[in-house]
């Protein structure tokens, strides 16, 4: 497995593969890998001849410096896991390599950028779109793989690729969970044992919402019911509960008649967790 810290190193590797007619898959991550990430890697291996995993904790998508500083990192462990999966190259650039002085250009999906998580964290999706565009341009991959867990992010990236005619195919991969249902996340290691138990309320709330969606409710009624459900867990500080059109993330008025996505964000201690589920009322 090649470990590339510079753009020119990864470009050299990709150039050789492409010259040999091999297809290239890309899995962007922020490291501290778990089974969720490795599931994306396996999907990429299945679909492409060569697989690149990027590890870059992107400062421009973090609102709070404290959150960025607290983000867990373990490069040696990540490399061992990726080697065992048969990954061809890891691209792990420094912040300076990605953002040289006088970097000025950004990428924004106007409408999606301001919704939901984008409203709570202004600039977050601008940071994501900009870094992902740079990774696409650096890696020149045929396909890229993203988790449905970050549902709005997946939609933002698909929209950006469509709007800017970026020649890459985006594949979404279903959320991978711990056996007890907690969505896997690099942030889970920061939960105290009590908060780790309390966090199970998120997946339970999604199961509850999935059951209730077929009951002729409106989106706002369902949001209220899910909020009340999560509020039964005193350790959960709800940040947002949204029921939106699964295809567009637009608000749903009247009774729910088409698939919706239920998007949850809640803090346990100082750890912000998100989870999602698509529910079909029919
Ligand atoms: P991150 O390192 O958190 O930026 O995640 C890198 C990629 O892995 C993103 O596309 C995430 O959506 C995806 N991912 C993170 N957690 C999971 C999970 N539990 N199941 C599936 N994909 C995930």
Tab-separated table of C-alpha atoms in Angstrom, residues 9-206:
chain	number	residue	atom	x	y	z
A	9	UNK	CA	2.768	11.426	-5.162
A	10	UNK	CA	-0.861	10.347	-5.440
A	11	UNK	CA	-1.133	11.762	-8.966
A	12	UNK	CA	1.894	9.712	-10.044
A	13	UNK	CA	0.328	6.518	-8.693
A	14	UNK	CA	-3.049	7.215	-10.329
A	15	UNK	CA	-1.441	8.095	-13.668
A	16	UNK	CA	0.193	4.667	-13.838
A	17	UNK	CA	-3.053	2.856	-13.044
A	18	UNK	CA	-5.030	4.834	-15.586
A	19	UNK	CA	-2.365	4.224	-18.235
A	20	UNK	CA	-2.865	0.499	-17.593
A	21	UNK	CA	-6.630	0.948	-18.149
A	22	UNK	CA	-7.521	0.337	-14.486
A	23	UNK	CA	-10.554	1.956	-12.845
A	24	UNK	CA	-10.057	3.954	-9.647
A	25	UNK	CA	-12.343	4.221	-6.592
A	26	UNK	CA	-12.034	6.929	-3.944
A	27	UNK	CA	-13.122	6.810	-0.282
A	28	UNK	CA	-12.723	10.183	1.464
A	29	UNK	CA	-12.511	9.980	5.279
A	30	UNK	CA	-11.299	11.948	8.269
A	31	UNK	CA	-9.571	8.872	9.688
A	32	UNK	CA	-9.936	7.032	13.015
A	33	UNK	CA	-11.459	4.299	10.932
A	34	UNK	CA	-14.216	1.885	11.938
A	35	UNK	CA	-16.361	-0.754	10.242
A	36	UNK	CA	-18.472	1.966	8.594
A	37	UNK	CA	-15.442	3.293	6.727
A	38	UNK	CA	-14.239	-0.228	5.943
A	39	UNK	CA	-17.635	-1.049	4.443
A	40	UNK	CA	-17.157	1.873	2.026
A	41	UNK	CA	-13.678	0.522	1.237
A	42	UNK	CA	-15.109	-2.929	0.480
A	43	UNK	CA	-17.780	-1.417	-1.792
A	44	UNK	CA	-15.022	0.465	-3.632
A	45	UNK	CA	-12.867	-2.676	-3.951
A	46	UNK	CA	-15.832	-4.568	-5.352
A	47	UNK	CA	-16.527	-1.898	-7.979
A	48	UNK	CA	-13.043	-0.676	-8.966
A	49	UNK	CA	-9.626	-2.092	-9.880
A	50	UNK	CA	-7.749	0.304	-7.589
A	51	UNK	CA	-8.838	1.977	-4.344
A	52	UNK	CA	-7.570	5.181	-2.760
A	53	UNK	CA	-8.582	6.131	0.784
A	54	UNK	CA	-8.000	9.707	1.842
A	55	UNK	CA	-7.448	10.635	5.487
A	56	UNK	CA	-7.729	14.347	6.095
A	57	UNK	CA	-9.345	16.104	9.051
A	58	UNK	CA	-10.536	19.083	7.060
A	59	UNK	CA	-10.338	22.249	9.209
A	60	UNK	CA	-12.622	24.280	6.926
A	61	UNK	CA	-15.681	22.134	7.704
A	62	UNK	CA	-15.391	22.478	11.498
A	63	UNK	CA	-17.229	25.409	13.069
A	64	UNK	CA	-15.649	25.171	16.510
A	65	UNK	CA	-11.874	24.903	16.929
A	66	UNK	CA	-12.457	22.761	20.040
A	67	UNK	CA	-14.366	20.178	17.983
A	68	UNK	CA	-11.503	20.074	15.467
A	69	UNK	CA	-8.885	19.673	18.217
A	70	UNK	CA	-10.892	16.934	19.928
A	71	UNK	CA	-11.307	14.928	16.711
A	72	UNK	CA	-9.641	11.535	17.354
A	73	UNK	CA	-6.639	10.514	15.237
A	74	UNK	CA	-4.553	7.326	14.961
A	75	UNK	CA	-2.708	7.153	11.681
A	76	UNK	CA	-0.753	3.952	12.378
A	77	UNK	CA	-3.897	2.024	13.267
A	78	UNK	CA	-5.707	3.402	10.210
A	79	UNK	CA	-2.868	2.342	7.903
A	80	UNK	CA	-2.879	-1.202	9.344
A	81	UNK	CA	-6.645	-1.520	8.841
A	82	UNK	CA	-6.445	-0.269	5.249
A	83	UNK	CA	-3.485	-2.496	4.413
A	84	UNK	CA	-5.496	-5.488	5.643
A	85	UNK	CA	-8.366	-4.490	3.312
A	86	UNK	CA	-6.010	-4.464	0.312
A	87	UNK	CA	-6.234	-0.715	-0.305
A	88	UNK	CA	-3.796	0.444	-3.007
A	89	UNK	CA	-2.985	3.932	-1.743
A	90	UNK	CA	-3.698	6.221	1.195
A	91	UNK	CA	-3.619	9.955	0.604
A	92	UNK	CA	-2.992	11.755	3.902
A	93	UNK	CA	-1.905	15.316	3.162
A	94	UNK	CA	-1.026	18.010	5.687
A	95	UNK	CA	-3.262	21.077	6.020
A	96	UNK	CA	-0.600	23.149	4.216
A	97	UNK	CA	-0.478	20.659	1.349
A	98	UNK	CA	-4.252	20.989	0.884
A	99	UNK	CA	-4.537	24.709	1.585
A	100	UNK	CA	-1.400	26.594	0.546
A	101	UNK	CA	-1.285	30.260	1.578
A	102	UNK	CA	-3.534	32.488	-0.533
A	103	UNK	CA	-6.081	29.741	-1.241
A	104	UNK	CA	-9.160	31.741	-2.314
A	105	UNK	CA	-11.608	29.535	-4.183
A	106	UNK	CA	-14.522	27.693	-2.615
A	107	UNK	CA	-17.446	25.575	-3.839
A	108	UNK	CA	-21.019	26.148	-2.626
A	109	UNK	CA	-24.326	24.370	-3.350
A	110	UNK	CA	-26.508	27.444	-2.844
A	111	UNK	CA	-29.772	25.998	-1.511
A	112	UNK	CA	-28.696	22.778	0.225
A	113	UNK	CA	-25.795	24.633	1.868
A	114	UNK	CA	-28.183	26.754	3.940
A	115	UNK	CA	-30.590	24.021	5.050
A	116	UNK	CA	-30.646	21.901	8.208
A	117	UNK	CA	-27.079	21.076	9.296
A	118	UNK	CA	-25.895	23.932	7.082
A	119	UNK	CA	-28.085	26.367	9.011
A	120	UNK	CA	-26.821	25.057	12.357
A	121	UNK	CA	-23.203	25.138	11.155
A	122	UNK	CA	-22.766	27.963	8.671
A	123	UNK	CA	-19.935	27.229	6.254
A	124	UNK	CA	-19.808	23.491	7.035
A	125	UNK	CA	-20.940	22.319	3.589
A	126	UNK	CA	-18.829	24.936	1.842
A	127	UNK	CA	-15.847	23.325	3.589
A	128	UNK	CA	-17.026	19.839	2.596
A	129	UNK	CA	-17.722	20.753	-1.067
A	130	UNK	CA	-14.425	22.544	-1.447
A	131	UNK	CA	-12.298	19.767	0.024
A	132	UNK	CA	-14.198	17.028	-1.830
A	133	UNK	CA	-13.817	18.889	-5.148
A	134	UNK	CA	-10.089	19.173	-4.469
A	135	UNK	CA	-9.875	15.443	-3.630
A	136	UNK	CA	-11.785	14.583	-6.827
A	137	UNK	CA	-9.412	16.726	-8.889
A	138	UNK	CA	-6.338	15.327	-7.175
A	139	UNK	CA	-7.340	11.652	-7.347
A	140	UNK	CA	-9.033	11.632	-10.780
A	141	UNK	CA	-11.125	8.642	-9.660
A	142	UNK	CA	-13.986	7.091	-11.627
A	143	UNK	CA	-16.165	6.538	-8.572
A	144	UNK	CA	-16.373	7.839	-5.011
A	145	UNK	CA	-18.117	6.270	-2.023
A	146	UNK	CA	-19.921	8.111	0.784
A	147	UNK	CA	-22.047	6.978	3.744
A	148	UNK	CA	-25.786	7.571	3.939
A	149	UNK	CA	-25.232	8.327	7.624
A	150	UNK	CA	-24.176	11.823	6.519
A	151	UNK	CA	-27.357	12.073	4.462
A	152	UNK	CA	-27.283	15.780	3.703
A	153	UNK	CA	-23.585	15.557	2.833
A	154	UNK	CA	-24.309	12.764	0.328
A	155	UNK	CA	-27.052	14.847	-1.297
A	156	UNK	CA	-24.860	17.955	-1.348
A	157	UNK	CA	-22.055	16.038	-3.074
A	158	UNK	CA	-24.383	14.426	-5.624
A	159	UNK	CA	-25.836	17.863	-6.399
A	160	UNK	CA	-22.402	19.457	-6.721
A	161	UNK	CA	-21.210	16.694	-9.084
A	162	UNK	CA	-24.345	17.097	-11.211
A	163	UNK	CA	-24.223	20.905	-11.298
A	164	UNK	CA	-20.498	21.196	-12.031
A	165	UNK	CA	-20.367	18.236	-14.468
A	166	UNK	CA	-17.637	16.565	-12.447
A	167	UNK	CA	-16.820	13.280	-14.212
A	168	UNK	CA	-17.228	10.934	-11.239
A	169	UNK	CA	-19.958	8.529	-10.134
A	170	UNK	CA	-21.137	8.907	-6.524
A	171	UNK	CA	-22.272	5.820	-4.615
A	172	UNK	CA	-24.094	5.996	-1.265
A	173	UNK	CA	-23.566	3.183	1.261
A	174	UNK	CA	-26.108	2.336	4.029
A	175	UNK	CA	-25.215	3.174	7.642
A	176	UNK	CA	-23.237	0.507	9.481
A	177	UNK	CA	-24.272	0.037	13.125
A	178	UNK	CA	-22.898	-1.540	16.292
A	179	UNK	CA	-24.764	-4.730	17.311
A	180	UNK	CA	-26.914	-2.686	19.700
A	181	UNK	CA	-27.926	-0.280	16.904
A	182	UNK	CA	-25.697	2.754	17.557
A	183	UNK	CA	-24.503	4.176	14.229
A	184	UNK	CA	-20.730	3.748	13.998
A	185	UNK	CA	-18.846	7.023	14.257
A	186	UNK	CA	-15.272	8.058	15.016
A	187	UNK	CA	-16.801	10.248	17.733
A	188	UNK	CA	-18.286	7.290	19.680
A	189	UNK	CA	-14.984	6.670	21.514
A	190	UNK	CA	-15.415	10.035	23.226
A	191	UNK	CA	-18.730	9.007	24.842
A	192	UNK	CA	-18.720	8.155	28.553
A	193	UNK	CA	-20.139	4.672	29.319
A	194	UNK	CA	-23.429	6.262	30.482
A	195	UNK	CA	-23.669	8.454	27.380
A	196	UNK	CA	-22.798	5.480	25.168
A	197	UNK	CA	-25.874	3.680	26.597
A	198	UNK	CA	-28.039	6.796	26.374
A	199	UNK	CA	-27.096	7.332	22.717
A	200	UNK	CA	-29.063	4.200	21.773
A	201	UNK	CA	-32.147	6.416	21.991
A	202	UNK	CA	-31.312	7.761	18.497
A	203	UNK	CA	-31.694	4.479	16.655
A	204	UNK	CA	-34.746	3.628	18.780
A	205	UNK	CA	-36.297	6.970	17.846
A	206	UNK	CA	-35.702	6.213	14.164
